[in-house]
CSV table of C-alpha atoms and ligand atoms in Angstrom, one decimal:
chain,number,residue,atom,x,y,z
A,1,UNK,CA,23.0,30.7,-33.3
A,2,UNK,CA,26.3,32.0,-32.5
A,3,UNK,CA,27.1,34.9,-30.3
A,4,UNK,CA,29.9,37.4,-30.3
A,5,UNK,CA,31.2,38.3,-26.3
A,6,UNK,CA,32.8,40.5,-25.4
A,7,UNK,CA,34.5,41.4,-22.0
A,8,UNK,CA,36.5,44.1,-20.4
A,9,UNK,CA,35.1,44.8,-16.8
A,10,UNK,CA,38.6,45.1,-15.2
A,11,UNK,CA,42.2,43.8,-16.6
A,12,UNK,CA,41.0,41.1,-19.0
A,13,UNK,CA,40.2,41.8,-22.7
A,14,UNK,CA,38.9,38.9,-24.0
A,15,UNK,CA,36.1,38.3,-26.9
A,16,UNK,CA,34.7,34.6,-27.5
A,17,UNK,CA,32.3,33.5,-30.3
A,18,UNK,CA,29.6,30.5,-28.6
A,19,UNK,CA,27.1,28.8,-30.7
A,20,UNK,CA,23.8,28.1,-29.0
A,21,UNK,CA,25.2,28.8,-25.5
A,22,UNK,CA,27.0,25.9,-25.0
A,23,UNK,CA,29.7,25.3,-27.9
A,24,UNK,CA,33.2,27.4,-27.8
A,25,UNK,CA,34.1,28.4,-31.0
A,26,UNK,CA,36.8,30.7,-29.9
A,27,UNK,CA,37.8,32.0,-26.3
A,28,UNK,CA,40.8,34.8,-26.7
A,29,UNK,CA,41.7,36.2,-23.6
A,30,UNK,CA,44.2,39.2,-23.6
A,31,UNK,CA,45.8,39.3,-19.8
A,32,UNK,CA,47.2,42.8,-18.3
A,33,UNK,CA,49.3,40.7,-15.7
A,34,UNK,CA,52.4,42.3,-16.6
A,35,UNK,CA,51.1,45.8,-16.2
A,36,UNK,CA,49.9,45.5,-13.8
A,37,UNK,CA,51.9,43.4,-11.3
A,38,UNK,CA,54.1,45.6,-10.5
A,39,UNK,CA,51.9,47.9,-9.1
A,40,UNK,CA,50.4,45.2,-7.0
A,41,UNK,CA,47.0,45.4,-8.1
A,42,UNK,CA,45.0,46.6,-11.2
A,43,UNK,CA,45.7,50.8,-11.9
A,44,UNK,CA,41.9,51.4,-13.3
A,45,UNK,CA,44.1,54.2,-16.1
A,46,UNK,CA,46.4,52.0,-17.0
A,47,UNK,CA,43.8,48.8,-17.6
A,48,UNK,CA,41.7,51.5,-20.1
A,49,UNK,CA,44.5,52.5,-22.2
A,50,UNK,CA,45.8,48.3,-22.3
A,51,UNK,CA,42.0,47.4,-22.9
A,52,UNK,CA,41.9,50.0,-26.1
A,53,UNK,CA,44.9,48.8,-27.3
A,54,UNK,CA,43.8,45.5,-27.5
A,55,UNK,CA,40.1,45.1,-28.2
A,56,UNK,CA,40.7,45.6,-31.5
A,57,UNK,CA,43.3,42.5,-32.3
A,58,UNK,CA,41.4,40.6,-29.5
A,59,UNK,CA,37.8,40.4,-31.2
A,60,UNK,CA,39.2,39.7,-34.7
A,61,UNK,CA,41.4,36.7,-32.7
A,62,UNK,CA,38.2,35.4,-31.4
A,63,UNK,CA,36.9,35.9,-34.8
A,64,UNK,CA,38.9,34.0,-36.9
A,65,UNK,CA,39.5,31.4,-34.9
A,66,UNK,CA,35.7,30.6,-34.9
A,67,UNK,CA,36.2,30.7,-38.5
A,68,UNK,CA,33.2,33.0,-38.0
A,69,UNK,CA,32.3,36.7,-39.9
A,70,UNK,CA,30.0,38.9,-38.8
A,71,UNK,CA,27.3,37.8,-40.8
A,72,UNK,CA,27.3,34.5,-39.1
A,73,UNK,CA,26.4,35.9,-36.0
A,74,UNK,CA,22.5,36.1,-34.7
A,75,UNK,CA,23.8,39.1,-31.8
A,76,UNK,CA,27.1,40.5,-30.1
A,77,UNK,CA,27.1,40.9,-26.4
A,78,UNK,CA,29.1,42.7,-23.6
A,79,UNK,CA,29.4,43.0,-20.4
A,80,UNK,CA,27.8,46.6,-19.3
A,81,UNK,CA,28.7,45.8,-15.6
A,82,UNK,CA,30.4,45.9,-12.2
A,83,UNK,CA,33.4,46.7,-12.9
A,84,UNK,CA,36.0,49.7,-13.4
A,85,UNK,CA,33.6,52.0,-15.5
A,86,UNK,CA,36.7,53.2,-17.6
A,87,UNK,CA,37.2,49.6,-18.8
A,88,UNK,CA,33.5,48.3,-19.0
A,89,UNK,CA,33.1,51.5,-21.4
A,90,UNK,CA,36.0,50.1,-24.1
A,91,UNK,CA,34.5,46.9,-24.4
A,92,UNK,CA,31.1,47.8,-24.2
A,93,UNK,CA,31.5,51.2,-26.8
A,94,UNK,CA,33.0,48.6,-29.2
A,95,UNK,CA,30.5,45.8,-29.0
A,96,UNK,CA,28.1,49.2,-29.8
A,97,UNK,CA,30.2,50.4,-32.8
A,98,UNK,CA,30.0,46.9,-34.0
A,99,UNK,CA,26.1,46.4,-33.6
A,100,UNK,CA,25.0,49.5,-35.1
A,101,UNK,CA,27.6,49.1,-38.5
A,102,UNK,CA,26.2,45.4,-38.8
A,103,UNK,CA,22.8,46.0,-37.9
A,104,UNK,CA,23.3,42.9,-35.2
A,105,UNK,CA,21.4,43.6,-32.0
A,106,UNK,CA,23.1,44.5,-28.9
A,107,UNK,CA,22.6,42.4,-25.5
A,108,UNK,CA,23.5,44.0,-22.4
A,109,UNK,CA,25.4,41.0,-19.9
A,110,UNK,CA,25.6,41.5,-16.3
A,111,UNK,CA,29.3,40.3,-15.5
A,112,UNK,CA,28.4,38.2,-12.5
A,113,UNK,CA,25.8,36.7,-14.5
A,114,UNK,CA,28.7,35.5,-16.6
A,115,UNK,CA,30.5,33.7,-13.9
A,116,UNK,CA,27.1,31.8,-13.0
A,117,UNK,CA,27.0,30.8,-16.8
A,118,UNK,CA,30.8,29.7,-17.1
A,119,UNK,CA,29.1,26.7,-14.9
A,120,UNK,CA,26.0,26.3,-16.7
A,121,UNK,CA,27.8,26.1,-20.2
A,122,UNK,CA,30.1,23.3,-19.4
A,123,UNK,CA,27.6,21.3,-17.7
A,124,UNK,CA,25.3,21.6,-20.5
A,125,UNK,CA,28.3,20.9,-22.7
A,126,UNK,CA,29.4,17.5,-20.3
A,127,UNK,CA,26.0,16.3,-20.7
A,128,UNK,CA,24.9,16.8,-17.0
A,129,UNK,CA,23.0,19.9,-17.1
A,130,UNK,CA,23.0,22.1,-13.5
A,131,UNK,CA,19.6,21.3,-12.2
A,132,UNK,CA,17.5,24.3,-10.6
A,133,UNK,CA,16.8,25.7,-8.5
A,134,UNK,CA,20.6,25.7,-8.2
A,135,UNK,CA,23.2,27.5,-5.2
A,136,UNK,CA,25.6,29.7,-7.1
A,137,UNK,CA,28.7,31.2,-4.8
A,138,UNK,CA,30.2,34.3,-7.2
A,139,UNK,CA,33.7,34.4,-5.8
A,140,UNK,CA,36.0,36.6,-7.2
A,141,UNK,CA,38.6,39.6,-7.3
A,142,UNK,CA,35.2,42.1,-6.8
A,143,UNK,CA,32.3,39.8,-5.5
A,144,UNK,CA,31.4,37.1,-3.1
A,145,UNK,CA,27.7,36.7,-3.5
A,146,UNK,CA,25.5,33.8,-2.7
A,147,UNK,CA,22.4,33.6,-5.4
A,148,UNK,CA,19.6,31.2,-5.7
A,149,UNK,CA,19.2,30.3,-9.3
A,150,UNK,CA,16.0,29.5,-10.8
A,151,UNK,CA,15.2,28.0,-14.2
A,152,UNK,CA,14.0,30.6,-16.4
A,153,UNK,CA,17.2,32.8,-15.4
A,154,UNK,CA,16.0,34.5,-11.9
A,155,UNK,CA,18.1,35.6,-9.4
A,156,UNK,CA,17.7,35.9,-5.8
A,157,UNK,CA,20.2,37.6,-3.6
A,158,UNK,CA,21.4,35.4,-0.5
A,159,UNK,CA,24.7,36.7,0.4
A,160,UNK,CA,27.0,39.0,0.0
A,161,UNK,CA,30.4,40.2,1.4
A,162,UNK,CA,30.0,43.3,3.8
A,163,UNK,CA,33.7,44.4,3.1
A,164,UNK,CA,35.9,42.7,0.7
A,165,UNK,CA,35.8,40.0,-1.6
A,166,UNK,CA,37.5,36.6,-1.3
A,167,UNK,CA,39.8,37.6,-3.6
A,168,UNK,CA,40.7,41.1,-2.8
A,169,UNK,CA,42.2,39.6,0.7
A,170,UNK,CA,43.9,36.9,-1.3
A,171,UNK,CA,45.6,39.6,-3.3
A,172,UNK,CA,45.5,42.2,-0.2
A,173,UNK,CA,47.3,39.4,2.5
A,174,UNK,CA,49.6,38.4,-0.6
A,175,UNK,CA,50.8,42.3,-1.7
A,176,UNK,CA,51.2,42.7,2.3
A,177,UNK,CA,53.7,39.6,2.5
A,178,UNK,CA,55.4,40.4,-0.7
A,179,UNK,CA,54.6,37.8,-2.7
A,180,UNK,CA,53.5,39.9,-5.8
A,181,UNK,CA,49.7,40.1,-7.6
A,182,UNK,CA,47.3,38.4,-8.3
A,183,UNK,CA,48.0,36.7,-4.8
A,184,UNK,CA,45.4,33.9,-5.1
A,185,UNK,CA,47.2,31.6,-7.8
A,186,UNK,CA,50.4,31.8,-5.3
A,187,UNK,CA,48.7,31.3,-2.0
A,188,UNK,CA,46.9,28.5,-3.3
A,189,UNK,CA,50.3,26.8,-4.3
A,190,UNK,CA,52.1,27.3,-1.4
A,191,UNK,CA,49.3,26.7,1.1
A,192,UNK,CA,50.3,23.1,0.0
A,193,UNK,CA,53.4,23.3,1.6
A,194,UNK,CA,51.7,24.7,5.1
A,195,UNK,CA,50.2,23.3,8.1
A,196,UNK,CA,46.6,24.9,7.6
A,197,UNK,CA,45.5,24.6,11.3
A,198,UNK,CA,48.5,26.3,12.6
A,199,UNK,CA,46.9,29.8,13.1
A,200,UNK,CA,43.9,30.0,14.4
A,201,UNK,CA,41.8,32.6,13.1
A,202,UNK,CA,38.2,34.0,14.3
A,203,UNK,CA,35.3,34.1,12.5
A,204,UNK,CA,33.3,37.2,12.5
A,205,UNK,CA,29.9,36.8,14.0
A,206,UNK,CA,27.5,38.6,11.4
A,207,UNK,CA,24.6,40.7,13.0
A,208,UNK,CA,21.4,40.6,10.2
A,209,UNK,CA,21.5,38.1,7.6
A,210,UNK,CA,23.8,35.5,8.5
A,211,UNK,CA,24.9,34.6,5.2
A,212,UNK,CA,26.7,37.6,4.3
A,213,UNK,CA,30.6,37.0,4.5
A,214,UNK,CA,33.4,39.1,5.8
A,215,UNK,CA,37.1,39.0,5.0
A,216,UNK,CA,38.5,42.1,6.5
A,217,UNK,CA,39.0,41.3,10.1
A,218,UNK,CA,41.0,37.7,8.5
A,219,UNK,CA,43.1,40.0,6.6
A,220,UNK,CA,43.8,42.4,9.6
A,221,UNK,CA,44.4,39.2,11.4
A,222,UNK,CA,47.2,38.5,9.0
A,223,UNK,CA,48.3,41.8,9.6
A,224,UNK,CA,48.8,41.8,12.8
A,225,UNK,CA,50.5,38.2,12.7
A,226,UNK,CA,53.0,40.1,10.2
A,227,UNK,CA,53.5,43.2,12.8
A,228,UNK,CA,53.8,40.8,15.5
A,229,UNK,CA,57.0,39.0,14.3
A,230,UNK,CA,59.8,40.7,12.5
A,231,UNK,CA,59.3,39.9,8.9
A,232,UNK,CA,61.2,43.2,7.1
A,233,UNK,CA,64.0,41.2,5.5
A,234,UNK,CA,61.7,38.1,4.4
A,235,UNK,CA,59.5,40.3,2.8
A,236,UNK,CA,61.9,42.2,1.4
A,237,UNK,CA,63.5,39.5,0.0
A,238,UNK,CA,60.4,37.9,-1.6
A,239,UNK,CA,59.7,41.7,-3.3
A,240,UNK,CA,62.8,41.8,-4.7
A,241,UNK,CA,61.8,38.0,-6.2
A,242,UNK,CA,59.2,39.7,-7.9
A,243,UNK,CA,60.6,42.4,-9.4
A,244,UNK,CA,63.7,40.3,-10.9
A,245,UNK,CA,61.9,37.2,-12.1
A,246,UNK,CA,58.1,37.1,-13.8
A,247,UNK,CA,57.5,33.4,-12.6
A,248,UNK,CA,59.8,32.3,-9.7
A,249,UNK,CA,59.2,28.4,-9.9
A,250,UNK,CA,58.2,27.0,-6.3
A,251,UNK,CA,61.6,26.0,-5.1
A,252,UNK,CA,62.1,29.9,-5.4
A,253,UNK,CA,59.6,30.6,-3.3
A,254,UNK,CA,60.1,28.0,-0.6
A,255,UNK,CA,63.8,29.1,-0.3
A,256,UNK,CA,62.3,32.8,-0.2
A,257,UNK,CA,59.3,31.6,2.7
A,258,UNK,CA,60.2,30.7,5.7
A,259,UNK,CA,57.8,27.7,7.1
A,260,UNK,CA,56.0,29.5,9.7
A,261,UNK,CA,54.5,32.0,6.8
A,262,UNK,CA,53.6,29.1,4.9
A,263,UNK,CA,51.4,27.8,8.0
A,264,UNK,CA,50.4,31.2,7.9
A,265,UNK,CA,49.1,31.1,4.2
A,266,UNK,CA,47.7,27.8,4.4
A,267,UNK,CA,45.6,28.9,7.5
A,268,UNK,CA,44.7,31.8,5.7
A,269,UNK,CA,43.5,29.6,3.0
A,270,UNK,CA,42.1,27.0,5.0
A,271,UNK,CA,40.0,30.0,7.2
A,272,UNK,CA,38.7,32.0,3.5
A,273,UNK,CA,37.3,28.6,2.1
A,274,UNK,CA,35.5,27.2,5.7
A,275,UNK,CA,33.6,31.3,5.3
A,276,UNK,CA,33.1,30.0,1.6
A,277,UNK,CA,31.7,26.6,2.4
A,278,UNK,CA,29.7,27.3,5.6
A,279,UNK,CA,27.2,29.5,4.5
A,280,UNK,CA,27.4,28.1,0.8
A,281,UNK,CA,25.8,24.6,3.0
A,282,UNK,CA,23.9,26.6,5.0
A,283,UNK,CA,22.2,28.6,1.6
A,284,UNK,CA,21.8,25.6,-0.3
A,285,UNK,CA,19.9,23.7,2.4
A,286,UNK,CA,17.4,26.6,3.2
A,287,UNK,CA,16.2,26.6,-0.2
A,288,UNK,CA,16.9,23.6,-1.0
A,289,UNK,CA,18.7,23.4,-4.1
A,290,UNK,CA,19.5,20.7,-5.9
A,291,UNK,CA,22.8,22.1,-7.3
A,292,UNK,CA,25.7,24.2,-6.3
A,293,UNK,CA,27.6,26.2,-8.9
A,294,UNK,CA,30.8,27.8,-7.6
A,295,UNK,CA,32.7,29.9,-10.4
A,296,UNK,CA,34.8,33.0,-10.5
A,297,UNK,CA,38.3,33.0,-10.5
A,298,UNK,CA,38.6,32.5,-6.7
A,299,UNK,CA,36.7,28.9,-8.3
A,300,UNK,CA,40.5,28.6,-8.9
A,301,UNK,CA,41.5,27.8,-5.6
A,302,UNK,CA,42.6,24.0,-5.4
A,303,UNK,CA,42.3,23.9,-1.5
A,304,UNK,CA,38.1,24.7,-2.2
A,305,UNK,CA,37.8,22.2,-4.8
A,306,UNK,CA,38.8,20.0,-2.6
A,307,UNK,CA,37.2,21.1,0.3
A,308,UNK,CA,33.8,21.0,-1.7
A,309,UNK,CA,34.0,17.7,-2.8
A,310,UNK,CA,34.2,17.1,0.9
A,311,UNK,CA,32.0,19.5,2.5
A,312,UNK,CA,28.5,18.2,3.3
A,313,UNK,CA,26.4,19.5,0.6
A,314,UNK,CA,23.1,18.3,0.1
A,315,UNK,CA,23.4,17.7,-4.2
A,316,UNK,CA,26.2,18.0,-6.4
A,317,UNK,CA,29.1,20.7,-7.0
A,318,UNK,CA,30.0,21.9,-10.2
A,319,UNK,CA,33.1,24.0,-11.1
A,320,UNK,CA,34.1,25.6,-14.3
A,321,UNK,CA,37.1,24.1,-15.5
A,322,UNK,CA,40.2,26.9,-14.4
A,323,UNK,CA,40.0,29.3,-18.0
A,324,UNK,CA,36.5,29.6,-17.6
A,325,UNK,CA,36.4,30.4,-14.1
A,326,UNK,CA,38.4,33.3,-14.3
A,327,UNK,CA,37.8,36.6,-16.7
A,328,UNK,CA,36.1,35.7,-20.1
A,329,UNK,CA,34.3,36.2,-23.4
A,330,UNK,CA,33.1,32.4,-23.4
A,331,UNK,CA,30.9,33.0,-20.2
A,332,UNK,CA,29.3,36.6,-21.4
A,333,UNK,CA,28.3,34.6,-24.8
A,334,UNK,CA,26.9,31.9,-23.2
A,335,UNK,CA,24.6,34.3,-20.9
A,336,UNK,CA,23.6,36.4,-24.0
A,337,UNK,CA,22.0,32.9,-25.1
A,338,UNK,CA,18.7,33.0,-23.0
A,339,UNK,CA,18.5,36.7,-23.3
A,340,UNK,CA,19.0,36.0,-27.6
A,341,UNK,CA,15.8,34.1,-27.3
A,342,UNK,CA,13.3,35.9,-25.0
A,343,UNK,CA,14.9,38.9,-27.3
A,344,UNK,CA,16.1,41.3,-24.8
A,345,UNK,CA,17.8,43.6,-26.7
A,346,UNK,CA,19.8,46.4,-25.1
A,347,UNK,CA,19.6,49.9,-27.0
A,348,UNK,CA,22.8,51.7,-28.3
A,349,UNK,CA,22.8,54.2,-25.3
A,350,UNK,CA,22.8,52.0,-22.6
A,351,UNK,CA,25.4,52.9,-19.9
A,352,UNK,CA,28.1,51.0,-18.2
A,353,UNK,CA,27.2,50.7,-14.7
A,354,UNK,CA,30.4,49.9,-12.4
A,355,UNK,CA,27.7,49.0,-10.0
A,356,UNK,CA,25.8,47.4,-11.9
A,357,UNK,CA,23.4,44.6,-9.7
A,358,UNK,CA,22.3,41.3,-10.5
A,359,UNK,CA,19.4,41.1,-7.7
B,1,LIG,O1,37.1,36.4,-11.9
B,1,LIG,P1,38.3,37.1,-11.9
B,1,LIG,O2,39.3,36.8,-13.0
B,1,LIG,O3,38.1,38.6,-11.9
B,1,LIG,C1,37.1,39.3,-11.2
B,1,LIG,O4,36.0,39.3,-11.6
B,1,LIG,O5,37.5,39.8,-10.1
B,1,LIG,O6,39.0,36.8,-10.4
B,1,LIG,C2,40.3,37.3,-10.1
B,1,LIG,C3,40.5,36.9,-8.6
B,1,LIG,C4,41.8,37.5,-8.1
B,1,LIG,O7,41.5,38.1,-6.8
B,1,LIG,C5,42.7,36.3,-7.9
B,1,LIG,O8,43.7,36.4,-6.8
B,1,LIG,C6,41.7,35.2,-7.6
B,1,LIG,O9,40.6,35.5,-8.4
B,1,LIG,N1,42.3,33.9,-7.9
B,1,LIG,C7,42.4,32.9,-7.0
B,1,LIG,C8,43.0,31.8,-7.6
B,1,LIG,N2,43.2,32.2,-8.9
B,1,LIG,C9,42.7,33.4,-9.1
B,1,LIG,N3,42.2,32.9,-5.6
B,1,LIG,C10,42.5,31.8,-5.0
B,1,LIG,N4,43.1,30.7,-5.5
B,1,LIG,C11,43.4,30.7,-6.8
B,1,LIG,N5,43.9,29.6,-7.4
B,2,LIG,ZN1,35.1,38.3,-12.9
């Protein structure tokens, strides 16, 4: 049974068809990068008008590279929400255009729900299916959640960031030091070149439900490190790196970056993925879960891989390999599946829902 997905929640249009929830046919993801990187984050205007422009070319792509036409499809699916409501609506309003002309049903994905299945897909796929009731940290550009998994496709809410997501202060302490968006790809490769346990940083002491994360006082931490030193030049310097190459290589950057702001970034780093990791351990052994899925682009980050596979968890870790971690189709396919066969249609008003919630 093959399913058409469709995704467009922020500044990725992308469309995959995925036979039986685990096989890739096709994966096409169109990337706004360019637009928006020099703004230093996503402009929610700018990412509709991109996404309408490409929707079109991106879903025939996926498409015809499946070798598939729309009469070999059993449903199409989209993502209805989080996300910027002006984008989840040109994805969504499609994926409803193309239902009601082909008389395919509809199936409403949760986009979060689609990070969790970017793991379960390939693990399926591998041959070492996840095994429930499994840990899943959501850690991307909009969400840090911690959710207990159960087999039949419940979800329990663990954890969640009070302020901003992981990646939002990758991209928020990156923008601040110049080094261009999204920040969380660079960081990670020059945190390699840094001593992560020159700056200490302080970990926010949560009042209620101690496994809900915070971010904002490490990134006004960083802040104040920057206003503390006299930086205006080196920053500068590293903007102007940005603006006059797309892809500085990382001899660029290191002869842009002084070492003390590379200890900085890989302290940084090193302080976002022991948040991650502590109360990721501390989730999966209260309810004792016998796997940990950790996906979303943050999922990325080669300093947490690593981490993880060192970090005291009580079962294994799975990631999704680095395309499926971040933004697309593949993963909003692959949750349609289960929804496919308990037949959960969605109806052709259904609303996109920027805050749309998973439990
Ligand atoms: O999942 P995603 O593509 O979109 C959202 O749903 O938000 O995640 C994008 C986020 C950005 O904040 C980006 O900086 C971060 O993931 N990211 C990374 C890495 N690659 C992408 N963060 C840390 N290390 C990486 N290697
Ligand atoms: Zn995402």
């Amino acid at each position: 049974m093959r399913i058409l997905g469709i995704e467009s929640s922020c500044d990725e249009t992308a469309a995959a068809v995925v036979e039986d929830g685990e096989k890739i046919l096709s994966s096409v993801v169109a990337s706004q990068m360019s637009t928006h990187g020099k703004y230093g984050g996503v402009v929610p205007e700018l990412a509709s008008r991109e996404h309408l422009r490409a929707i079109v070319p991106v879903v025939r792509e996926a498409l015809e590279q499946a070798g598939a036409r729309m009469n070999d499809l059993a449903a199409i699916a989209a993502t209805a929400g989080p996300g910027l409501v002006g984008s989840l609506l040109v994805g969504l309003t499609y994926a409803k255009s193309l239902s009601f002309a082909s008389g395919l049903p509809l199936i409403a994905v949760n986009h979060i729900e689609g990070h969790i299945h970017a793991v379960i897909l390939e693990a399926r796929r591998a041959g070492t299916p996840v095994e429930f009731p499994a840990l899943a940290l959501v850690v991307s550009g909009g969400h840090t959640h911690l959710f207990e998994v159960s087999g039949d496709g419940r979800y329990r809410l663990l954890g969640r960031t009070r302020d901003d997501a992981a990646g939002e202060a990758f991209d928020k302490v990156a923008k601040l030091l110049g080094f261009g968006y999204p920040g969380g790809p660079i960081v990670d490769r020059l945190a390699r070149y840094g001593n992560g346990t020159a700056v200490r940083f302080t970990f926010a002491k949560m009042k209620g439900n101690a496994l809900d994360f915070s971010f904002s006082g490490l990134k006004t931490a960083v802040l104040r490190w920057v206003q503390a030193r006299d930086l205006e030049a080196e920053i500068a310097a590293r903007r102007a790196l940005v603006r006059t190459q797309a892809h500085p290589t990382d001899e660029e950057w290191l002869a842009a970056t002084p070492q003390d702001t590379l200890d900085l970034l890989a302290s940084f780093q090193q302080a976002v993925i022991t948040e991650l990791l502590t109360r990721a351990t501390a989730s999966a052994n209260r309810m004792e879960a016998r796997s940990v899925m950790i996906s979303g682009g943050v999922a990325c980050n080669s300093g947490l891989r690593a981490a993880a596979e060192l970090a005291r968890l009580p079962c294994p870790v799975y990631f999704p390999s680095p395309g499926l971690s971040t933004d697309n189709a593949a993963m909003i396919a692959a949750a349609a599946f289960p929804k496919l066969r308990r037949r959960e249609f969605a109806a052709l008003d259904i609303a996109a829902q920027a805050n749309l919630t998973l439990a």
